[in-house]
Tab-separated table of C-alpha atoms and ligand atoms in Angstrom:
chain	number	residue	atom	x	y	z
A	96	UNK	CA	-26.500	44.945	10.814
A	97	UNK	CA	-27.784	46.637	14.064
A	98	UNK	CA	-30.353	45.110	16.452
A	99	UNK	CA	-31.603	46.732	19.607
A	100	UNK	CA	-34.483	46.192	21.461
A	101	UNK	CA	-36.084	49.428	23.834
A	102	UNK	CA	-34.144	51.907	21.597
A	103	UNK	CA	-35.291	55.750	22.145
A	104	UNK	CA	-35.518	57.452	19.161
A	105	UNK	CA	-35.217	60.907	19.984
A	106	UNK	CA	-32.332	60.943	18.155
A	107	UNK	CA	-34.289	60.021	14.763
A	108	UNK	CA	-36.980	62.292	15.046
A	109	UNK	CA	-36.745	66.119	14.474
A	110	UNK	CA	-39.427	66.726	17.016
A	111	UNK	CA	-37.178	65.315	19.312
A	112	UNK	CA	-39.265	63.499	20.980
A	113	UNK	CA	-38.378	60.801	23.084
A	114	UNK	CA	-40.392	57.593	22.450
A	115	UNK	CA	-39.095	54.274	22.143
A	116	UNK	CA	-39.187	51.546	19.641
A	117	UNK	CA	-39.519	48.077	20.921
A	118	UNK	CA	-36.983	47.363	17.797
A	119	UNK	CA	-34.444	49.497	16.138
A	120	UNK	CA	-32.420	47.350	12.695
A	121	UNK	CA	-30.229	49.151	11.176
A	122	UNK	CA	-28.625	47.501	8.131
A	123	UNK	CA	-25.913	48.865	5.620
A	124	UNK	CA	-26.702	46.833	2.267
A	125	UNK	CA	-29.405	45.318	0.355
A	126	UNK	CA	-28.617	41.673	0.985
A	127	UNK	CA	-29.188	42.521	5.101
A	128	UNK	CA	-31.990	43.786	4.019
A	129	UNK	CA	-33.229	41.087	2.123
A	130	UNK	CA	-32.489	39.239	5.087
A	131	UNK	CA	-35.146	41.191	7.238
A	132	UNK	CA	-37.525	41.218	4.735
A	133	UNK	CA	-37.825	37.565	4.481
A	134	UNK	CA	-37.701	37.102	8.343
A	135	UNK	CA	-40.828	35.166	9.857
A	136	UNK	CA	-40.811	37.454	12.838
A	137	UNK	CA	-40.476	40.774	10.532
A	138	UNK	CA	-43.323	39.420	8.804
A	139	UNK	CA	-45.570	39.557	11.737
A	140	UNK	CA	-44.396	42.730	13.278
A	141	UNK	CA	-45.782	45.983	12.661
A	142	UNK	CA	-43.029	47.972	10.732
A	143	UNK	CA	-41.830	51.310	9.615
A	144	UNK	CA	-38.831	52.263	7.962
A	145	UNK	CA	-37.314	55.760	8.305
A	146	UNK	CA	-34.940	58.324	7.432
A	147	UNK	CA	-33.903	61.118	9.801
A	148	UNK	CA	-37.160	61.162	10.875
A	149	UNK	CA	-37.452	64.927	9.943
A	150	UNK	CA	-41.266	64.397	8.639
A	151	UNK	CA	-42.365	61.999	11.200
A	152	UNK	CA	-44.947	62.921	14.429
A	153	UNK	CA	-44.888	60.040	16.959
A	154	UNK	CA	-47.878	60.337	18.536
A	155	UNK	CA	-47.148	57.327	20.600
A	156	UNK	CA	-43.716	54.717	22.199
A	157	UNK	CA	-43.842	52.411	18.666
A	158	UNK	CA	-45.181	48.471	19.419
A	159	UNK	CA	-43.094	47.062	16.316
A	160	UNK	CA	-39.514	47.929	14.589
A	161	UNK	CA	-38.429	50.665	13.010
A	162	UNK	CA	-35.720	50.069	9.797
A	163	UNK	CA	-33.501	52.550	9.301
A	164	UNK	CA	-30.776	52.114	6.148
A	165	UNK	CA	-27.406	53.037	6.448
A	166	UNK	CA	-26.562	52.285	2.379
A	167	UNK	CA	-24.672	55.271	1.694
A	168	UNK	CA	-22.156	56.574	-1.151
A	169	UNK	CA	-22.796	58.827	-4.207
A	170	UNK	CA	-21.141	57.438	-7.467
A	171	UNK	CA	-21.133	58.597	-11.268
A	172	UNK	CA	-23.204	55.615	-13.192
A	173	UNK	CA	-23.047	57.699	-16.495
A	174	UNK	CA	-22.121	60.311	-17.847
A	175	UNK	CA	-21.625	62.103	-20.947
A	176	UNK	CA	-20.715	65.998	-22.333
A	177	UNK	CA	-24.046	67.659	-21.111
A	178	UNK	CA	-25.063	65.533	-18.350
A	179	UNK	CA	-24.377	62.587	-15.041
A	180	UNK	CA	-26.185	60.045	-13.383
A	181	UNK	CA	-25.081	60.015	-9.488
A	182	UNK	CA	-26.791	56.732	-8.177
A	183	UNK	CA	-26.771	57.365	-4.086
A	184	UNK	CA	-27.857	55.014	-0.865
A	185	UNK	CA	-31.040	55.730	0.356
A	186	UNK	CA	-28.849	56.039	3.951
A	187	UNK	CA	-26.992	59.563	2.209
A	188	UNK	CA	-27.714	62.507	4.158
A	189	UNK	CA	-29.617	64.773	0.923
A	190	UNK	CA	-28.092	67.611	1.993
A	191	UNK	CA	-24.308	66.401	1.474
A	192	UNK	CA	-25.478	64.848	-1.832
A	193	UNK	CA	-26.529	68.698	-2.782
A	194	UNK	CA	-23.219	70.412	-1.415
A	195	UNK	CA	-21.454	67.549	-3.532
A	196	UNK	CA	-23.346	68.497	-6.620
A	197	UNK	CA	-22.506	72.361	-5.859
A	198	UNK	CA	-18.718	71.700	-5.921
A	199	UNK	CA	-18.557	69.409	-8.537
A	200	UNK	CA	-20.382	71.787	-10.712
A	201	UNK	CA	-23.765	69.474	-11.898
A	202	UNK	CA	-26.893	71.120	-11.394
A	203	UNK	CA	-30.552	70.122	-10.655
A	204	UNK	CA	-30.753	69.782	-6.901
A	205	UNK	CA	-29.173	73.282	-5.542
A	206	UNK	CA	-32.911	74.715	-4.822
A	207	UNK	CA	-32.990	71.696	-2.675
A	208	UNK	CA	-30.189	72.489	-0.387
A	209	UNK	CA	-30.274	72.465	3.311
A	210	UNK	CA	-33.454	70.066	3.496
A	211	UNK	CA	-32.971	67.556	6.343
A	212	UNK	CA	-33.222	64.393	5.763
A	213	UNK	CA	-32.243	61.486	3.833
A	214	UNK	CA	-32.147	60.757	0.209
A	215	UNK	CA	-34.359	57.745	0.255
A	216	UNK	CA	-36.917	59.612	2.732
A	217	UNK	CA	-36.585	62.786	-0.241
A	218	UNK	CA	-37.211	60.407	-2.734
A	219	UNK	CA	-40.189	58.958	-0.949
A	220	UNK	CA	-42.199	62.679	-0.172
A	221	UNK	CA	-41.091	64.030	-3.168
A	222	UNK	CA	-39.200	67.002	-1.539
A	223	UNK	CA	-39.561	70.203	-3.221
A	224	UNK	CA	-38.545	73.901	-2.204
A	225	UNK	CA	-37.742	77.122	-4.236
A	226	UNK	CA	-39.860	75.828	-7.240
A	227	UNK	CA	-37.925	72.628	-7.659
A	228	UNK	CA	-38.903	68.964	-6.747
A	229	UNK	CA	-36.892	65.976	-6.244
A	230	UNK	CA	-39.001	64.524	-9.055
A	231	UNK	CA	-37.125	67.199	-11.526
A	232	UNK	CA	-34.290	65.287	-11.370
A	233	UNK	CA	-35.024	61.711	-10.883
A	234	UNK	CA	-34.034	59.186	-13.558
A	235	UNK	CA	-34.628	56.057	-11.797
A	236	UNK	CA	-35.090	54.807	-8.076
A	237	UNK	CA	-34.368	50.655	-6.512
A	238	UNK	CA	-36.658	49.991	-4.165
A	239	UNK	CA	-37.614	46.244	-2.058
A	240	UNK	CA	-41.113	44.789	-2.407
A	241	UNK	CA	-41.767	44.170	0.992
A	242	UNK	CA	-44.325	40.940	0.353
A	243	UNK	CA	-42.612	39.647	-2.960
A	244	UNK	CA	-38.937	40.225	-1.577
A	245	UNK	CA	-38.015	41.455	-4.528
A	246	UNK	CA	-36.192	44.574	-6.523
A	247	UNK	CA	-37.087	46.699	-8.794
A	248	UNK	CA	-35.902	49.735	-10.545
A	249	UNK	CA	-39.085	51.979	-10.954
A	250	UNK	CA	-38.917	54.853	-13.523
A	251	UNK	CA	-39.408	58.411	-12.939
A	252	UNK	CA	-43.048	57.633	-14.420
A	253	UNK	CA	-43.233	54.643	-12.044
A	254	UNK	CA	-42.641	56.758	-9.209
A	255	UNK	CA	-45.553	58.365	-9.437
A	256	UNK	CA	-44.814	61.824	-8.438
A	257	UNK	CA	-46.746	64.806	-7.929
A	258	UNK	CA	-46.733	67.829	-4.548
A	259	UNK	CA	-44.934	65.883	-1.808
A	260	UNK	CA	-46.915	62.090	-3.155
A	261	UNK	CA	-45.151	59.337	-4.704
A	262	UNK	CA	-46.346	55.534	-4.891
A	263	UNK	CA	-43.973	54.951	-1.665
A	264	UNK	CA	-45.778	57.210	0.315
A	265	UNK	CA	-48.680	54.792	1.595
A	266	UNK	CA	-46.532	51.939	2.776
A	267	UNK	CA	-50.426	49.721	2.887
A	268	UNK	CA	-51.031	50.195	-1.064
A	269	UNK	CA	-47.351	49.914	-2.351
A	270	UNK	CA	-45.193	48.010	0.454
A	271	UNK	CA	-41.342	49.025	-0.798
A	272	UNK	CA	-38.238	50.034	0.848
A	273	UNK	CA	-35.848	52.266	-1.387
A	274	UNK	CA	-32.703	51.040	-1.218
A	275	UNK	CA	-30.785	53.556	-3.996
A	276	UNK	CA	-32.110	56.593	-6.243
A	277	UNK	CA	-30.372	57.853	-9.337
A	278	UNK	CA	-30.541	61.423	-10.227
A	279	UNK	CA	-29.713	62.679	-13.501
A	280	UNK	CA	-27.996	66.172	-12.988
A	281	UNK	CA	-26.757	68.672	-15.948
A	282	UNK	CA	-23.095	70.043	-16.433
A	283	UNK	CA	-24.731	73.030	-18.026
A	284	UNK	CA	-27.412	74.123	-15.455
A	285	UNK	CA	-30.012	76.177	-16.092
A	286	UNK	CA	-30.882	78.324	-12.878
A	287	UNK	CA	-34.421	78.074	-11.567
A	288	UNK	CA	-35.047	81.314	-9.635
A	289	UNK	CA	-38.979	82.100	-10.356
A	290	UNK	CA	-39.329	81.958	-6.322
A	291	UNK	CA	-39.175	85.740	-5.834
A	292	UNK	CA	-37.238	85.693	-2.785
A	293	UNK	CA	-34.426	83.811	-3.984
A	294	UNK	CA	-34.282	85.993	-6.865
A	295	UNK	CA	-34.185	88.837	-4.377
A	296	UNK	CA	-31.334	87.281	-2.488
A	297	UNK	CA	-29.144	87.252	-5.243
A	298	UNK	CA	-29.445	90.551	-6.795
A	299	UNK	CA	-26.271	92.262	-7.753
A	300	UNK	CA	-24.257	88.954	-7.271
A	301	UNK	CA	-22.819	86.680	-9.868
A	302	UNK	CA	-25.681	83.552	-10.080
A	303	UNK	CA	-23.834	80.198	-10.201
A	304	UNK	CA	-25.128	76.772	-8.116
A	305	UNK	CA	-22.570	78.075	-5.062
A	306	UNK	CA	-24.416	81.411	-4.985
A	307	UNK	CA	-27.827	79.806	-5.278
A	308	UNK	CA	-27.180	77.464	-2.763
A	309	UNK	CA	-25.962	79.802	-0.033
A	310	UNK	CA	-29.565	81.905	-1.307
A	311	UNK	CA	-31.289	79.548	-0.529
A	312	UNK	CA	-29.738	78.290	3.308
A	313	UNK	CA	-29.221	81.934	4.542
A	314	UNK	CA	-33.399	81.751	2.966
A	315	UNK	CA	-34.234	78.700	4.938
A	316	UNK	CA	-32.009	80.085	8.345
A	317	UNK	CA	-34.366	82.840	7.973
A	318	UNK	CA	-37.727	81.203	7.988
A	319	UNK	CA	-37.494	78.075	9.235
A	320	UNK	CA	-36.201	76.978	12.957
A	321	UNK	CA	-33.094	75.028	12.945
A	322	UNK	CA	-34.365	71.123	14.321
A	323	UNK	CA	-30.947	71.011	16.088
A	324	UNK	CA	-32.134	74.250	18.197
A	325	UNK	CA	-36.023	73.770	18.004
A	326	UNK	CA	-37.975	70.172	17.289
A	327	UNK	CA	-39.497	70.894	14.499
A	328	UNK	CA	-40.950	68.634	11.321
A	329	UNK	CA	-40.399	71.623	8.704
A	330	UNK	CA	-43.877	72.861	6.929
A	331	UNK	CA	-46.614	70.515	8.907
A	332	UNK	CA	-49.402	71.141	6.382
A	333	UNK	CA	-48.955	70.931	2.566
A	334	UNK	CA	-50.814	73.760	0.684
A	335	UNK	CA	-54.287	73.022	0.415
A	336	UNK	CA	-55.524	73.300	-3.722
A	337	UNK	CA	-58.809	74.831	-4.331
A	338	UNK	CA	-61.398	75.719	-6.780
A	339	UNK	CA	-61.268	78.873	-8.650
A	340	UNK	CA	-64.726	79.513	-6.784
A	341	UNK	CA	-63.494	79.006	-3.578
A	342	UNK	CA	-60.545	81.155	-3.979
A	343	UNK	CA	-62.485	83.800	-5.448
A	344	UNK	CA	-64.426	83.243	-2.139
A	345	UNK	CA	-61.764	84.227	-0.513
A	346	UNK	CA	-60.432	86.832	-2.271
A	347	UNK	CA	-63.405	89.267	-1.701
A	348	UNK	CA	-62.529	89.126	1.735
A	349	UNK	CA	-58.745	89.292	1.918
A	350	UNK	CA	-57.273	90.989	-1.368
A	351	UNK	CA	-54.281	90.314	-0.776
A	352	UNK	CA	-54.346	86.407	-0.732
A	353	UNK	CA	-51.254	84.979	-1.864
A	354	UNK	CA	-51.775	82.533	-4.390
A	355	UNK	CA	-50.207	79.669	-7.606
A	356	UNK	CA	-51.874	78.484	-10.384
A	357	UNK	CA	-52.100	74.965	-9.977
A	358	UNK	CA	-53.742	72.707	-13.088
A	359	UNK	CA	-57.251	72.547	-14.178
A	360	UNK	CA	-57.553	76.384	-13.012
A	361	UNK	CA	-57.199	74.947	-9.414
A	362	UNK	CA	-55.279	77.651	-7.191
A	363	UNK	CA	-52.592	76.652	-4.472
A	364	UNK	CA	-53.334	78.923	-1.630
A	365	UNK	CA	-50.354	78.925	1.062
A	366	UNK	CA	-51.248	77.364	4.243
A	367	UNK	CA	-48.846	79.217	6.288
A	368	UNK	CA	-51.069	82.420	5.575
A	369	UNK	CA	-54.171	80.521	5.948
A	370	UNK	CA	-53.007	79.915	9.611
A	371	UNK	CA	-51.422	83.440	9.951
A	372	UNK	CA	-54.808	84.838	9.677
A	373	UNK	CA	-56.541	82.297	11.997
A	374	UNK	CA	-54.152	84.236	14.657
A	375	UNK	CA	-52.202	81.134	15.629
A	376	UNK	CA	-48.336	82.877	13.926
A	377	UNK	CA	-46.570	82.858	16.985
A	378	UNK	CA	-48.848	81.088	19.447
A	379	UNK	CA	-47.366	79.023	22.217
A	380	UNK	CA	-49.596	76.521	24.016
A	381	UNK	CA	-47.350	75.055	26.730
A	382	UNK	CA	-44.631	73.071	24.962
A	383	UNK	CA	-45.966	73.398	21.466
A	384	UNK	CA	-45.972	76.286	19.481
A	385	UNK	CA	-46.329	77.915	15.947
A	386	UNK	CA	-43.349	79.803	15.089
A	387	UNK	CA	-43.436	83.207	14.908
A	388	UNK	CA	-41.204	83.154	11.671
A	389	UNK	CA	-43.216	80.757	9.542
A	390	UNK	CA	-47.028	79.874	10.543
A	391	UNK	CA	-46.488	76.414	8.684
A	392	UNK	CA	-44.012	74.936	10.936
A	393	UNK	CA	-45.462	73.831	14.512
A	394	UNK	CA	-42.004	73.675	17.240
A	395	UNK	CA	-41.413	71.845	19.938
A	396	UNK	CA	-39.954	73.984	22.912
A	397	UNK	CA	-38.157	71.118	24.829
A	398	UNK	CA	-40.929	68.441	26.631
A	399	UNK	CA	-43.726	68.555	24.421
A	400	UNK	CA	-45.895	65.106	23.531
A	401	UNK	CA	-46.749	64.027	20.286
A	402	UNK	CA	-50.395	63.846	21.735
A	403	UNK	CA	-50.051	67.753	22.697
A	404	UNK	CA	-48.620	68.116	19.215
A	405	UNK	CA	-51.401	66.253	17.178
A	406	UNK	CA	-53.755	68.362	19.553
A	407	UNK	CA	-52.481	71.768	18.569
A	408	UNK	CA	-52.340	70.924	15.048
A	409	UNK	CA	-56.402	69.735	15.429
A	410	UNK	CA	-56.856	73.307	16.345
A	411	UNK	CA	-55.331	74.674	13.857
A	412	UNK	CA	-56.992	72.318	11.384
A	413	UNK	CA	-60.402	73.119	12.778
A	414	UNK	CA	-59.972	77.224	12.975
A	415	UNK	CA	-58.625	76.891	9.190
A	416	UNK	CA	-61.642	75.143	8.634
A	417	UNK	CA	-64.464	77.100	10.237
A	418	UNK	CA	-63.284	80.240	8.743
A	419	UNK	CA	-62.184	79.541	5.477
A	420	UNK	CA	-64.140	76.083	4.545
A	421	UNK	CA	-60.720	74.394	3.672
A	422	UNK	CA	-59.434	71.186	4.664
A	423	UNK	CA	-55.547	70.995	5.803
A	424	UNK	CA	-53.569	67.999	5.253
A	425	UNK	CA	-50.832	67.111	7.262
A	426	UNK	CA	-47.407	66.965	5.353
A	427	UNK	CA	-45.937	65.433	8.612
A	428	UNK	CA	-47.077	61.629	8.779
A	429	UNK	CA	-48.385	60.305	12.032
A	430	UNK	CA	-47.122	57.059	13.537
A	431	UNK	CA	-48.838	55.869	15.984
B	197	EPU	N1	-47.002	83.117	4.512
B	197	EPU	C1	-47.701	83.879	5.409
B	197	EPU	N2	-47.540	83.595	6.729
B	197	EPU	C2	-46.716	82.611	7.170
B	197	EPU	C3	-46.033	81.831	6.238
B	197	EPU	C4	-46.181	82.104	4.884
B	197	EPU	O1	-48.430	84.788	5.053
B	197	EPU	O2	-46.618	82.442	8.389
B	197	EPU	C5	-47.111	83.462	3.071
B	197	EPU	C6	-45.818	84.115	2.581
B	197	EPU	O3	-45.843	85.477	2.741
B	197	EPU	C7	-45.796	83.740	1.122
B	197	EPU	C8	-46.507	82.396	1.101
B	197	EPU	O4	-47.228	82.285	2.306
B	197	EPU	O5	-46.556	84.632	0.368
B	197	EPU	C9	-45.571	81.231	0.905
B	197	EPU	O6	-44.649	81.140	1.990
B	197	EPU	P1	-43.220	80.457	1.803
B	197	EPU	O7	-42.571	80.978	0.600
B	197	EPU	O8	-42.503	80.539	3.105
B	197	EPU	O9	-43.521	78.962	1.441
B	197	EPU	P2	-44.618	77.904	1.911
B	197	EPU	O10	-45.620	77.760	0.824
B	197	EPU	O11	-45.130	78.254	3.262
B	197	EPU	C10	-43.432	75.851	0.817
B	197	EPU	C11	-42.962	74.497	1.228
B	197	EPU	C12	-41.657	74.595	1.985
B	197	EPU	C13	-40.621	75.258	1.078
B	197	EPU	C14	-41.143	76.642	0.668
B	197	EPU	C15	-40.252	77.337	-0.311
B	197	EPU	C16	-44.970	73.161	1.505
B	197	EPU	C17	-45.909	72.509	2.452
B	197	EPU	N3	-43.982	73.856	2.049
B	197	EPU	O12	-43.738	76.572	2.012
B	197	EPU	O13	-41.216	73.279	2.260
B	197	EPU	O14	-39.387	75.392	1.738
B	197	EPU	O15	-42.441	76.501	0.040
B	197	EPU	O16	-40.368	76.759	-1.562
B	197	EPU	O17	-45.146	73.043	0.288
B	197	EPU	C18	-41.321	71.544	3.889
B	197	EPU	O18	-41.951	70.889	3.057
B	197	EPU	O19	-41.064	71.100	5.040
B	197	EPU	C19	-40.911	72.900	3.563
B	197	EPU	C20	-40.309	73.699	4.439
């Protein structure tokens, strides 16, 4: 187990940017982490536990200690002809759990590739690109009451799941710490390529999980900044849902809304184009900006604040707003 006090954590945010933590633990299996949980001073301290911090904002240095896990490994649990059950730390980098998948020939997750992060943060937002979700695939996930101290191994039903939500999500309501998630992939994969693009992409080329993978990064490398090159938090909105009405609303004025059916007759309209049209696509206010690629994704050029961050995105949120009478949410949670 790790213990620093004054730790920066620019390192452990994609935004790159450089707060501190008054205390950094990082701890490699669940009976450390038992440990911390049942710690008097833990206890008292305000706490957040996180992953690569690739869907964090810190708007603020953080008064309290961030947990980070470093349980890793991938192993077979079960298996039989058509199927496998890979049970992986929560510490696993998801995108090396994906390009393991992809050579070993078990399906499920290769619409997922090249999402940063790691596999107990993907299991937490329910990550989901290219039509598939993390949820897909989930058969079971371990996870730490934080006030009882102790395990459980929720369901897929447990979970919760539904667009980037899970019962994890609001640490206040549901206090648990994932320590392992178990994924049930197939040996006979059937290829999920309704996202027109990726369809596009791999046109006139033999479709196995290798070729849908590399689809989908040379996809992503196209759209969405790199966080190694550009501090970025990937989409920071979800896509707002709205009434039939209030699409319709819409519609008259812009034709050529994009749009998914969504449950109930509700319509998912894409925030990225909701911002495109509100002029900010390619907008740079000092250090922050909207890139010029992808509307959703808000970049940090080098020195920005999260303050100056949170700030832009308010803009955006209130333009959105004002013209088009919808609400954006942040995908990106705030820690201040
Ligand atoms: N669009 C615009 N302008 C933009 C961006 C998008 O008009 O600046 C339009 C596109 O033309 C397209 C539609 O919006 O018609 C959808 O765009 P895209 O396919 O790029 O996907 P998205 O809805 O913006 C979501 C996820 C992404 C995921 C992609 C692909 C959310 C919040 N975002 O973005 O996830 O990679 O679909 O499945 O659901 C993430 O969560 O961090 C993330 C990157």
């Amino acid at each position: 187990m790790r213990i620093e006090q004054n730790v920066s954590l620019e390192k452990y945010n994609t935004f790159h940017l450089p707060v501190k933590t008054r205390w950094f633990i990082e701890y490699e299996n669940e009976e450390d982490l038992h440990k911390i949980l049942r710690d008097e001073y833990f206890q008292e301290c305000l706490s957040i536990h996180i992953g690569q911090g690739s869907n964090l904002l810190f708007v603020n240095d953080y008064n309290g200690i961030v947990l980070h896990s470093l349980i890793r490994g991938i192993e077979v649990v079960a298996e039989d002809e058509h199927s496998v059950h890979l049970r992986i730390g929560a510490g696993e980098v998801w995108d090396d759990v994906v390009a393991y998948a992809v050579a070993k020939g078990w399906g499920g997750i290769e619409n997922l590739s090249l999402i940063p992060g790691e596999t107990g943060a993907a299991a937490v937002q329910n990550i989901g690109a290219y039509g598939r979700e993390i949820k897909d695939v989930i058969e079971s996930v371990e996870a730490w009451n934080q006030l009882t101290f102790e395990k459980h191994t929720f369901t897929v039903e447990e979970c919760e799941y539904s667009y980037r939500q899970s019962r994890f999500k609001n640490p206040h309501q549901d206090p648990h710490i994932i320590t392992y998630v178990t994924l049930k992939l197939s040996k006979t994969p059937v290829f999920h390529l309704e996202y027109g693009a990726l369809k596009q992409r791999l046109e006139g080329k033999e479709v196995n999980l290798e070729t849908i993978r590399e689809a989908v990064i040379s996809i992503r490398r196209e759209k969405l900044p790199a966080p190694t090159v550009l501090g970025n938090a990937g989409s920071f909105f979800m896509n707002p849902v709205i009434t039939a009405g209030q699409f319709e609303e819409i519609r008259k004025q812009y034709p050529a809304v994009p749009s998914y059916p969504e449950e109930g007759g509700k319509v998912k309209v894409p925030a990225g184009w909701l911002i495109e049209q509100c002029g900010f696509k390619g907008q740079r206010h000092g250090e922050v900006g909207c890139y010029d690629k992808q509307a959703l994704v808000l970049v940090n050029y080098g020195n920005a604040t999260g303050d100056e961050i949170a700030l832009f995105a308010e803009e955006i949120r209130n333009a959105v707003r004002e013209r088009f009478g919808i609400e954006l949410i942040p995908e990106v949670k705030y820690i201040a």
